[in-house]
């Protein structure tokens, strides 16, 4: 069954039902017979006159966009994670063709990644004047974020604003078409309960010790000052979102080097919530057991300080979770296959897919440690979740027809 939505720019404030069929206008999700028509005349753009005009968007129920939330502070490696995720689906992600060169959006065949910085309601000057950081909810338009993510989920294209990180200004909006998978990444994907309820899966990247570096041309001193200034808002508005995440990738100092203060070797934990629909946590050796494993030896080359894996049940922010942990770093990525062969529920399509993905992006930061490994695993789990949702929708439709 396809749900068709009529969207008109001149009647944004009312809602009514169409009872007789109308001539369909097929968008990118085609070939579905139309049974049901509803109208949706909600405001989904800040600039109604630039909305879609009189348009009909038809999306088959089973093809409706699934939405993934990725929360993290600035400079935590979200872009790198997104490149790994996109690669799992095949194809590269690129900014919208012919659009604003400073767009924060990345589009591939399957995924569209939008950056929630685009929902800043105050630009750089506005925040300065008001004395608020970008992390403060008062600097962000959650109503618009909700309306637009909801619209995309319903198969409606939206005109999303662009926050220009180069100029610090809000640029004219860009058109976002509903993709198969929409990733909303940034500071607040799980902050507003309305937006949170739209998420099919949520991830929090917890990298407490690393922040924005020279990329945006700030000096080390100004970065330190900015980290300090942001800390209270980070603690108040960003960090609490961990409690809502279905998966958390937590980066900690190694425990393999006593009193390590170099911070080069990392202990990374993949914290996976139990009982999440379409998400089976990964396990090592034996599901539900508590395992500690040092794989170094004949099949895995390890230089000092070695590699240690751990797995087991735990509780996190009041939720039952499974935790997979890796401390240390790989010397030879091709040998990762040995570790991969001891992991289960990894949602690979063939033996060695994790190792293949990691080798393909060996030059990405974090490829020799748990950050790259767990980001790749989460990418595979998202692909699996997507496929399971589509399968279940098709099943539900077939049962409804029978
Ligand atoms: N797993 C990792 N380990 C070490 N460094 C990393 C890792 N991932 C990313 N980095 C480095 O951190 C910096 C920020 O990475 P990236 O651009 O992916 O983060 P981001 O969260 O998207 O940043 P921003 O919010 O600034 O757009 C880059 O210098 C990148 O090389
Ligand atoms: O926390 C951030 C998310 O990336 C940025 O600091 C925020 O978007 C403001 O950006 P800029 O510093 O470029 O004005």
JSON list of N, CA, C and O in Angstrom, two decimals, residues 285-304:
[
{"chain": "A", "resi": 285, "resn": "UNK", "atom": "N", "xyz": [32.37, -15.48, 21.73]},
{"chain": "A", "resi": 285, "resn": "UNK", "atom": "CA", "xyz": [32.36, -16.89, 22.16]},
{"chain": "A", "resi": 285, "resn": "UNK", "atom": "C", "xyz": [30.99, -17.40, 22.60]},
{"chain": "A", "resi": 285, "resn": "UNK", "atom": "O", "xyz": [30.45, -18.30, 22.00]},
{"chain": "A", "resi": 286, "resn": "UNK", "atom": "N", "xyz": [30.45, -16.87, 23.72]},
{"chain": "A", "resi": 286, "resn": "UNK", "atom": "CA", "xyz": [29.25, -17.48, 24.30]},
{"chain": "A", "resi": 286, "resn": "UNK", "atom": "C", "xyz": [28.32, -16.39, 24.81]},
{"chain": "A", "resi": 286, "resn": "UNK", "atom": "O", "xyz": [28.67, -15.65, 25.74]},
{"chain": "A", "resi": 287, "resn": "UNK", "atom": "N", "xyz": [27.14, -16.32, 24.21]},
{"chain": "A", "resi": 287, "resn": "UNK", "atom": "CA", "xyz": [26.21, -15.23, 24.53]},
{"chain": "A", "resi": 287, "resn": "UNK", "atom": "C", "xyz": [25.83, -15.24, 26.01]},
{"chain": "A", "resi": 287, "resn": "UNK", "atom": "O", "xyz": [25.44, -16.27, 26.56]},
{"chain": "A", "resi": 288, "resn": "UNK", "atom": "N", "xyz": [25.98, -14.10, 26.64]},
{"chain": "A", "resi": 288, "resn": "UNK", "atom": "CA", "xyz": [25.55, -13.96, 28.04]},
{"chain": "A", "resi": 288, "resn": "UNK", "atom": "C", "xyz": [26.62, -14.30, 29.05]},
{"chain": "A", "resi": 288, "resn": "UNK", "atom": "O", "xyz": [26.49, -13.97, 30.23]},
{"chain": "A", "resi": 289, "resn": "UNK", "atom": "N", "xyz": [27.72, -14.96, 28.62]},
{"chain": "A", "resi": 289, "resn": "UNK", "atom": "CA", "xyz": [28.81, -15.27, 29.55]},
{"chain": "A", "resi": 289, "resn": "UNK", "atom": "C", "xyz": [29.70, -14.05, 29.72]},
{"chain": "A", "resi": 289, "resn": "UNK", "atom": "O", "xyz": [29.63, -13.09, 28.95]},
{"chain": "A", "resi": 290, "resn": "UNK", "atom": "N", "xyz": [30.55, -14.11, 30.72]},
{"chain": "A", "resi": 290, "resn": "UNK", "atom": "CA", "xyz": [31.54, -13.05, 30.89]},
{"chain": "A", "resi": 290, "resn": "UNK", "atom": "C", "xyz": [32.89, -13.60, 30.45]},
{"chain": "A", "resi": 290, "resn": "UNK", "atom": "O", "xyz": [33.35, -14.61, 30.95]},
{"chain": "A", "resi": 291, "resn": "UNK", "atom": "N", "xyz": [33.47, -12.92, 29.46]},
{"chain": "A", "resi": 291, "resn": "UNK", "atom": "CA", "xyz": [34.67, -13.45, 28.80]},
{"chain": "A", "resi": 291, "resn": "UNK", "atom": "C", "xyz": [35.79, -12.42, 28.83]},
{"chain": "A", "resi": 291, "resn": "UNK", "atom": "O", "xyz": [35.56, -11.24, 28.61]},
{"chain": "A", "resi": 292, "resn": "UNK", "atom": "N", "xyz": [36.99, -12.90, 29.06]},
{"chain": "A", "resi": 292, "resn": "UNK", "atom": "CA", "xyz": [38.17, -12.06, 28.90]},
{"chain": "A", "resi": 292, "resn": "UNK", "atom": "C", "xyz": [39.11, -12.83, 27.98]},
{"chain": "A", "resi": 292, "resn": "UNK", "atom": "O", "xyz": [39.37, -14.02, 28.21]},
{"chain": "A", "resi": 293, "resn": "UNK", "atom": "N", "xyz": [39.57, -12.17, 26.94]},
{"chain": "A", "resi": 293, "resn": "UNK", "atom": "CA", "xyz": [40.31, -12.92, 25.89]},
{"chain": "A", "resi": 293, "resn": "UNK", "atom": "C", "xyz": [41.52, -12.11, 25.41]},
{"chain": "A", "resi": 293, "resn": "UNK", "atom": "O", "xyz": [41.37, -10.96, 24.99]},
{"chain": "A", "resi": 294, "resn": "UNK", "atom": "N", "xyz": [42.67, -12.76, 25.48]},
{"chain": "A", "resi": 294, "resn": "UNK", "atom": "CA", "xyz": [43.88, -12.15, 24.91]},
{"chain": "A", "resi": 294, "resn": "UNK", "atom": "C", "xyz": [44.23, -12.95, 23.67]},
{"chain": "A", "resi": 294, "resn": "UNK", "atom": "O", "xyz": [44.71, -14.08, 23.77]},
{"chain": "A", "resi": 295, "resn": "UNK", "atom": "N", "xyz": [43.91, -12.43, 22.49]},
{"chain": "A", "resi": 295, "resn": "UNK", "atom": "CA", "xyz": [44.07, -13.22, 21.27]},
{"chain": "A", "resi": 295, "resn": "UNK", "atom": "C", "xyz": [45.51, -13.26, 20.74]},
{"chain": "A", "resi": 295, "resn": "UNK", "atom": "O", "xyz": [45.78, -13.95, 19.75]},
{"chain": "A", "resi": 296, "resn": "UNK", "atom": "N", "xyz": [46.41, -12.52, 21.37]},
{"chain": "A", "resi": 296, "resn": "UNK", "atom": "CA", "xyz": [47.78, -12.42, 20.85]},
{"chain": "A", "resi": 296, "resn": "UNK", "atom": "C", "xyz": [48.47, -13.79, 20.92]},
{"chain": "A", "resi": 296, "resn": "UNK", "atom": "O", "xyz": [48.32, -14.51, 21.91]},
{"chain": "A", "resi": 297, "resn": "UNK", "atom": "N", "xyz": [49.20, -14.11, 19.90]},
{"chain": "A", "resi": 297, "resn": "UNK", "atom": "CA", "xyz": [49.90, -15.40, 19.89]},
{"chain": "A", "resi": 297, "resn": "UNK", "atom": "C", "xyz": [50.17, -15.82, 18.47]},
{"chain": "A", "resi": 297, "resn": "UNK", "atom": "O", "xyz": [50.59, -15.01, 17.65]},
{"chain": "A", "resi": 298, "resn": "UNK", "atom": "N", "xyz": [49.82, -17.06, 18.17]},
{"chain": "A", "resi": 298, "resn": "UNK", "atom": "CA", "xyz": [50.17, -17.59, 16.84]},
{"chain": "A", "resi": 298, "resn": "UNK", "atom": "C", "xyz": [49.36, -16.96, 15.72]},
{"chain": "A", "resi": 298, "resn": "UNK", "atom": "O", "xyz": [49.84, -16.83, 14.60]},
{"chain": "A", "resi": 299, "resn": "UNK", "atom": "N", "xyz": [48.11, -16.59, 16.04]},
{"chain": "A", "resi": 299, "resn": "UNK", "atom": "CA", "xyz": [47.26, -16.12, 14.93]},
{"chain": "A", "resi": 299, "resn": "UNK", "atom": "C", "xyz": [47.07, -14.61, 14.90]},
{"chain": "A", "resi": 299, "resn": "UNK", "atom": "O", "xyz": [46.45, -14.08, 13.98]},
{"chain": "A", "resi": 300, "resn": "UNK", "atom": "N", "xyz": [47.52, -13.94, 15.92]},
{"chain": "A", "resi": 300, "resn": "UNK", "atom": "CA", "xyz": [47.39, -12.48, 15.92]},
{"chain": "A", "resi": 300, "resn": "UNK", "atom": "C", "xyz": [48.69, -11.86, 16.44]},
{"chain": "A", "resi": 300, "resn": "UNK", "atom": "O", "xyz": [49.10, -12.12, 17.58]},
{"chain": "A", "resi": 301, "resn": "UNK", "atom": "N", "xyz": [49.31, -11.08, 15.59]},
{"chain": "A", "resi": 301, "resn": "UNK", "atom": "CA", "xyz": [50.56, -10.44, 15.97]},
{"chain": "A", "resi": 301, "resn": "UNK", "atom": "C", "xyz": [50.25, -9.24, 16.86]},
{"chain": "A", "resi": 301, "resn": "UNK", "atom": "O", "xyz": [49.43, -8.40, 16.49]},
{"chain": "A", "resi": 302, "resn": "UNK", "atom": "N", "xyz": [50.88, -9.16, 18.01]},
{"chain": "A", "resi": 302, "resn": "UNK", "atom": "CA", "xyz": [50.64, -8.01, 18.90]},
{"chain": "A", "resi": 302, "resn": "UNK", "atom": "C", "xyz": [51.97, -7.48, 19.40]},
{"chain": "A", "resi": 302, "resn": "UNK", "atom": "O", "xyz": [52.76, -8.24, 19.96]},
{"chain": "A", "resi": 303, "resn": "UNK", "atom": "N", "xyz": [52.20, -6.21, 19.20]},
{"chain": "A", "resi": 303, "resn": "UNK", "atom": "CA", "xyz": [53.38, -5.62, 19.85]},
{"chain": "A", "resi": 303, "resn": "UNK", "atom": "C", "xyz": [52.91, -4.99, 21.15]},
{"chain": "A", "resi": 303, "resn": "UNK", "atom": "O", "xyz": [51.70, -4.94, 21.43]},
{"chain": "A", "resi": 304, "resn": "UNK", "atom": "N", "xyz": [53.85, -4.51, 21.96]},
{"chain": "A", "resi": 304, "resn": "UNK", "atom": "CA", "xyz": [53.52, -3.92, 23.25]},
{"chain": "A", "resi": 304, "resn": "UNK", "atom": "C", "xyz": [52.46, -2.82, 23.09]},
{"chain": "A", "resi": 304, "resn": "UNK", "atom": "O", "xyz": [52.56, -2.04, 22.17]}
]
